[in-house]
Short mmCIF file of C-alpha atoms in Angstrom, two decimals:
data_model
loop_
_atom_site.label_atom_id
_atom_site.label_comp_id
_atom_site.label_asym_id
_atom_site.label_seq_id
_atom_site.Cartn_x
_atom_site.Cartn_y
_atom_site.Cartn_z
CA MET X 957 114.75 91.49 115.19
CA ASP X 958 114.30 95.18 114.61
CA ILE X 959 111.76 97.98 114.40
CA PRO X 960 110.39 99.25 111.05
CA ARG X 961 113.07 101.03 109.01
CA ILE X 962 111.19 104.33 108.84
CA PHE X 963 111.70 104.81 112.59
CA THR X 964 115.36 103.85 112.38
CA ILE X 965 115.78 106.63 109.81
CA THR X 966 113.54 109.39 111.22
CA GLU X 967 114.66 108.99 114.84
CA SER X 968 118.29 108.03 114.26
CA ALA X 969 119.48 111.40 115.67
CA HIS X 970 117.10 111.36 118.66
CA ARG X 971 118.33 110.68 122.14
CA ILE X 972 114.77 110.65 123.50
CA HIS X 973 112.14 108.82 121.45
CA ASN X 974 109.09 110.56 122.90
CA PRO X 975 107.92 114.17 123.46
CA PHE X 976 110.01 114.67 126.60
CA THR X 977 112.90 117.15 126.60
CA PRO X 978 116.04 116.41 128.66
CA ALA X 979 114.65 118.77 131.32
CA LYS X 980 111.43 116.72 131.56
CA VAL X 981 113.42 113.48 131.92
CA ALA X 982 115.37 115.10 134.76
CA THR X 983 112.17 116.42 136.37
CA LEU X 984 110.68 112.91 136.30
CA GLY X 985 113.70 111.53 138.14
CA GLU X 986 113.49 114.31 140.70
CA VAL X 987 109.79 113.94 141.48
CA LEU X 988 110.15 110.19 141.88
CA ARG X 989 112.71 110.93 144.61
CA LEU X 990 115.16 108.41 143.20
CA GLU X 991 117.90 107.35 145.58
CA PRO X 992 121.34 105.89 144.83
CA GLY X 993 121.14 102.19 144.14
CA THR X 994 117.49 102.23 143.03
CA ARG X 995 117.02 99.41 140.50
CA VAL X 996 115.08 100.46 137.41
CA LEU X 997 113.76 98.30 134.55
CA ASP X 998 112.88 100.13 131.33
CA LEU X 999 111.02 98.15 128.66
CA GLY X 1000 111.25 99.81 125.28
CA SER X 1001 114.27 101.80 126.45
CA GLY X 1002 115.15 103.31 123.06
CA SER X 1003 118.56 105.01 123.05
CA GLY X 1004 118.80 104.75 126.82
CA GLU X 1005 118.73 108.44 127.73
CA MET X 1006 116.48 108.04 130.74
CA LEU X 1007 118.48 105.24 132.35
CA CYS X 1008 121.85 106.78 131.52
CA THR X 1009 121.11 110.26 132.82
CA TRP X 1010 119.37 108.91 135.91
CA ALA X 1011 122.44 106.74 136.62
CA ARG X 1012 124.63 109.84 136.27
CA ASP X 1013 122.41 112.24 138.19
CA PHE X 1014 120.74 110.04 140.80
CA GLY X 1015 122.99 106.98 141.08
CA ILE X 1016 120.38 104.44 139.99
CA THR X 1017 121.21 101.08 138.45
CA GLY X 1018 119.13 99.66 135.64
CA THR X 1019 118.38 97.46 132.69
CA GLY X 1020 116.88 98.60 129.39
CA VAL X 1021 115.32 96.32 126.79
CA ASP X 1022 114.66 97.40 123.22
CA MET X 1023 114.18 95.64 119.91
CA SER X 1024 115.94 98.29 117.79
CA VAL X 1025 119.48 97.31 116.82
CA LEU X 1026 120.47 100.93 116.29
CA PHE X 1027 118.87 102.32 119.43
CA SER X 1028 120.32 99.55 121.62
CA ARG X 1029 123.80 100.30 120.26
CA GLN X 1030 123.29 104.02 120.82
CA ALA X 1031 122.16 103.33 124.41
CA GLN X 1032 125.37 101.42 125.17
CA GLN X 1033 127.44 104.20 123.60
CA ARG X 1034 125.60 106.78 125.71
CA ALA X 1035 126.28 104.80 128.88
CA GLU X 1036 129.99 104.75 128.05
CA GLU X 1037 129.95 108.46 127.16
CA LEU X 1038 128.41 109.39 130.53
CA GLY X 1039 130.63 106.98 132.48
CA VAL X 1040 127.76 104.84 133.76
CA ALA X 1041 128.31 101.61 131.79
CA ASP X 1042 129.00 99.83 135.07
CA ARG X 1043 125.55 100.79 136.38
CA VAL X 1044 123.21 100.32 133.42
CA ARG X 1045 123.03 97.62 130.78
CA PHE X 1046 121.03 97.39 127.58
CA ILE X 1047 119.61 94.25 126.04
CA HIS X 1048 118.66 94.00 122.37
CA ALA X 1049 115.46 91.96 122.60
CA ASP X 1050 111.69 92.12 122.20
CA ALA X 1051 110.43 93.56 125.48
CA THR X 1052 107.10 91.75 125.03
CA GLY X 1053 106.83 89.36 127.98
CA TYR X 1054 110.19 90.39 129.48
CA VAL X 1055 110.43 89.83 133.24
CA ALA X 1056 113.53 90.81 135.20
CA GLU X 1057 115.45 88.10 137.04
CA GLU X 1058 115.64 90.33 140.10
CA LYS X 1059 112.76 92.59 141.09
CA GLY X 1060 113.38 96.31 141.35
CA SER X 1061 111.91 99.49 142.77
CA VAL X 1062 110.87 101.02 139.44
CA ALA X 1063 109.49 99.27 136.36
CA ALA X 1064 108.84 101.47 133.34
CA CYS X 1065 107.38 101.39 129.87
CA VAL X 1066 107.60 104.93 128.55
CA GLY X 1067 105.76 105.09 125.25
CA ALA X 1068 105.65 101.46 124.15
CA THR X 1069 102.56 99.98 125.78
CA TRP X 1070 101.99 97.87 122.67
CA ILE X 1071 104.39 95.39 124.33
CA GLY X 1072 101.56 94.38 126.67
CA GLY X 1073 98.70 94.82 124.23
CA GLY X 1074 97.81 98.18 125.76
CA VAL X 1075 98.03 99.98 129.09
CA ALA X 1076 96.37 97.30 131.23
CA GLY X 1077 98.49 94.45 129.87
CA THR X 1078 101.69 96.49 130.16
CA ILE X 1079 100.97 97.34 133.79
CA GLU X 1080 100.40 93.66 134.49
CA LEU X 1081 103.69 92.79 132.77
CA LEU X 1082 105.69 95.46 134.63
CA ALA X 1083 104.23 94.36 137.98
CA ARG X 1084 105.95 91.00 137.55
CA SER X 1085 109.35 92.72 137.80
CA LEU X 1086 108.42 95.02 140.68
CA ALA X 1087 109.32 94.73 144.37
CA PRO X 1088 106.57 95.44 146.94
CA ASN X 1089 105.61 99.14 147.14
CA GLY X 1090 107.52 99.81 143.93
CA LEU X 1091 106.62 102.32 141.24
CA ILE X 1092 105.28 101.55 137.77
CA LEU X 1093 105.89 104.19 135.14
CA ILE X 1094 103.63 104.36 132.11
CA GLY X 1095 104.22 106.78 129.26
CA GLU X 1096 101.06 107.18 127.21
CA PRO X 1097 99.32 109.60 124.84
CA TYR X 1098 95.98 111.16 125.71
CA TRP X 1099 93.55 113.48 123.96
CA ARG X 1100 94.34 117.10 124.84
CA GLN X 1101 91.28 117.94 122.78
CA MET X 1102 88.80 115.34 121.65
CA PRO X 1103 88.98 114.89 117.85
CA PRO X 1104 85.69 115.92 116.26
CA THR X 1105 85.75 113.02 113.79
CA GLU X 1106 87.37 109.64 113.30
CA ASP X 1107 89.23 111.04 110.31
CA VAL X 1108 90.89 113.63 112.52
CA ALA X 1109 91.89 110.89 114.97
CA ARG X 1110 93.50 108.91 112.17
CA LYS X 1111 95.38 112.02 111.05
CA CYS X 1112 96.77 112.12 114.61
CA LEU X 1113 98.11 108.61 113.78
CA ALA X 1114 95.58 106.96 116.06
CA GLY X 1115 93.55 104.05 114.81
CA SER X 1116 90.37 105.61 116.14
CA ILE X 1117 89.14 108.09 118.78
CA ALA X 1118 88.71 105.14 121.16
CA ASP X 1119 92.42 104.38 121.11
CA TYR X 1120 93.11 107.11 123.67
CA LEU X 1121 91.34 108.83 126.53
CA PRO X 1122 91.21 112.44 127.75
CA LEU X 1123 93.61 113.01 130.61
CA PRO X 1124 91.04 112.68 133.42
CA GLY X 1125 89.74 109.46 131.86
CA LEU X 1126 93.27 108.06 131.57
CA LEU X 1127 93.94 108.77 135.25
CA ALA X 1128 90.60 107.19 136.18
CA SER X 1129 91.51 104.08 134.18
CA PHE X 1130 94.58 103.53 136.34
CA GLY X 1131 92.36 103.62 139.43
CA ALA X 1132 90.02 101.09 137.86
CA LEU X 1133 93.01 98.75 137.51
CA GLY X 1134 93.74 99.03 141.24
CA TYR X 1135 96.52 101.61 141.17
CA ASP X 1136 97.01 105.01 142.77
CA VAL X 1137 98.43 107.71 140.54
CA VAL X 1138 101.18 109.15 142.74
CA GLU X 1139 102.96 111.45 140.26
CA MET X 1140 102.83 112.64 136.69
CA VAL X 1141 104.99 114.68 134.36
CA LEU X 1142 103.38 115.92 131.14
CA ALA X 1143 105.06 116.84 127.86
CA ASP X 1144 104.58 120.39 126.60
CA GLN X 1145 104.43 121.66 123.03
CA GLU X 1146 108.13 122.43 122.98
CA GLY X 1147 108.77 118.77 123.73
CA TRP X 1148 106.38 117.71 120.98
CA ASP X 1149 108.08 120.04 118.52
CA ARG X 1150 111.55 118.76 119.42
CA TYR X 1151 110.38 115.14 119.00
CA GLU X 1152 108.55 115.64 115.72
CA ALA X 1153 110.34 118.49 113.99
CA ALA X 1154 113.78 117.02 114.59
CA LYS X 1155 112.78 114.13 112.34
CA TRP X 1156 112.42 116.46 109.36
CA LEU X 1157 116.08 117.54 109.25
CA THR X 1158 117.17 113.95 109.80
CA MET X 1159 115.04 112.80 106.87
CA ARG X 1160 116.25 115.57 104.58
CA ARG X 1161 119.91 114.81 105.34
CA TRP X 1162 119.29 111.08 104.85
CA LEU X 1163 117.69 111.76 101.47
CA ASP X 1164 120.63 113.92 100.40
CA GLU X 1165 123.00 111.12 101.34
CA ASN X 1166 120.93 108.22 99.97
CA PRO X 1167 119.16 109.39 96.79
CA GLU X 1168 119.27 105.98 95.15
CA ASP X 1169 118.13 103.96 98.15
CA GLU X 1170 115.01 101.87 97.48
CA PHE X 1171 113.44 103.39 100.60
CA ALA X 1172 114.01 106.99 99.43
CA ALA X 1173 110.51 107.40 97.96
CA GLU X 1174 108.85 106.55 101.27
CA VAL X 1175 111.13 108.88 103.21
CA ARG X 1176 110.48 111.67 100.70
CA ALA X 1177 106.73 111.19 100.98
CA THR X 1178 106.94 111.28 104.78
CA LEU X 1179 109.05 114.41 104.81
CA THR X 1180 106.67 116.13 102.39
CA SER X 1181 103.53 115.37 104.39
CA GLU X 1182 104.65 115.37 108.03
CA PRO X 1183 105.15 119.09 108.83
CA GLU X 1184 101.61 119.98 107.76
CA ARG X 1185 100.04 116.84 109.28
CA TYR X 1186 101.80 117.25 112.61
CA THR X 1187 101.02 120.95 113.04
CA ALA X 1188 97.38 120.57 111.98
CA TYR X 1189 96.57 117.45 113.97
CA THR X 1190 98.98 115.89 116.48
CA ARG X 1191 100.15 119.23 117.84
CA GLU X 1192 96.59 120.41 118.39
CA TYR X 1193 94.89 117.30 119.71
CA MET X 1194 97.40 115.05 121.43
CA GLY X 1195 99.06 115.17 124.81
CA TRP X 1196 101.58 112.80 126.31
CA GLY X 1197 102.81 112.10 129.80
CA VAL X 1198 104.49 109.70 132.16
CA PHE X 1199 102.39 108.51 135.09
CA ALA X 1200 103.75 106.95 138.27
CA LEU X 1201 101.53 104.27 139.78
CA MET X 1202 101.53 102.25 143.01
CA ALA X 1203 99.31 99.24 143.68
CA ARG X 1204 96.58 99.85 146.21
#
């Protein structure tokens, strides 16, 4: 069980696998008013930076679930590095359908809503691991500007314009599902640049070290096309944020 190899290569040096900077991760923990002992479930936890730094800074306990072998290993190493391995644990597994044995105060899926077939299904899944009056965290893209054509949407790596909503529409969709939006933290362009541009150096170094690898041609093609594609399309049209929800 693992994610596609291209992500394992391009994001192998990332601690955060979304457009948040460390400062944004810290801000999210602050605005949620996390208290020591708060139990957090993170589905699609990546390299564990959110859980590990929140355990260090706010005293939370938590469980992360991710299907990447590399990222799960990096998460455990990060927990040990920060001295919080006794407070957070990481499970290498498919987060699809995962329900915690013990309900917690925060259930999160920050950028992997495919595990529930979209936002609505992921919220429904997270709610099964949530104690009464708990917080659901959803990390999701939105259109910062509406793409003028379907081709532009695809160049933003969306399947179509309909895949995402403008920010007001996304917030309204949470209400239609029976949830209050009680907080949000939005990525900025610096965060987008750190997430996307950091991949380019990682790819170049991987290519230099693995010129004969059978995957090298795909990595080379990605490195060649991504800087122009990202700056022309994703950087101009896409936003991303984490939204805190409470059931009405």
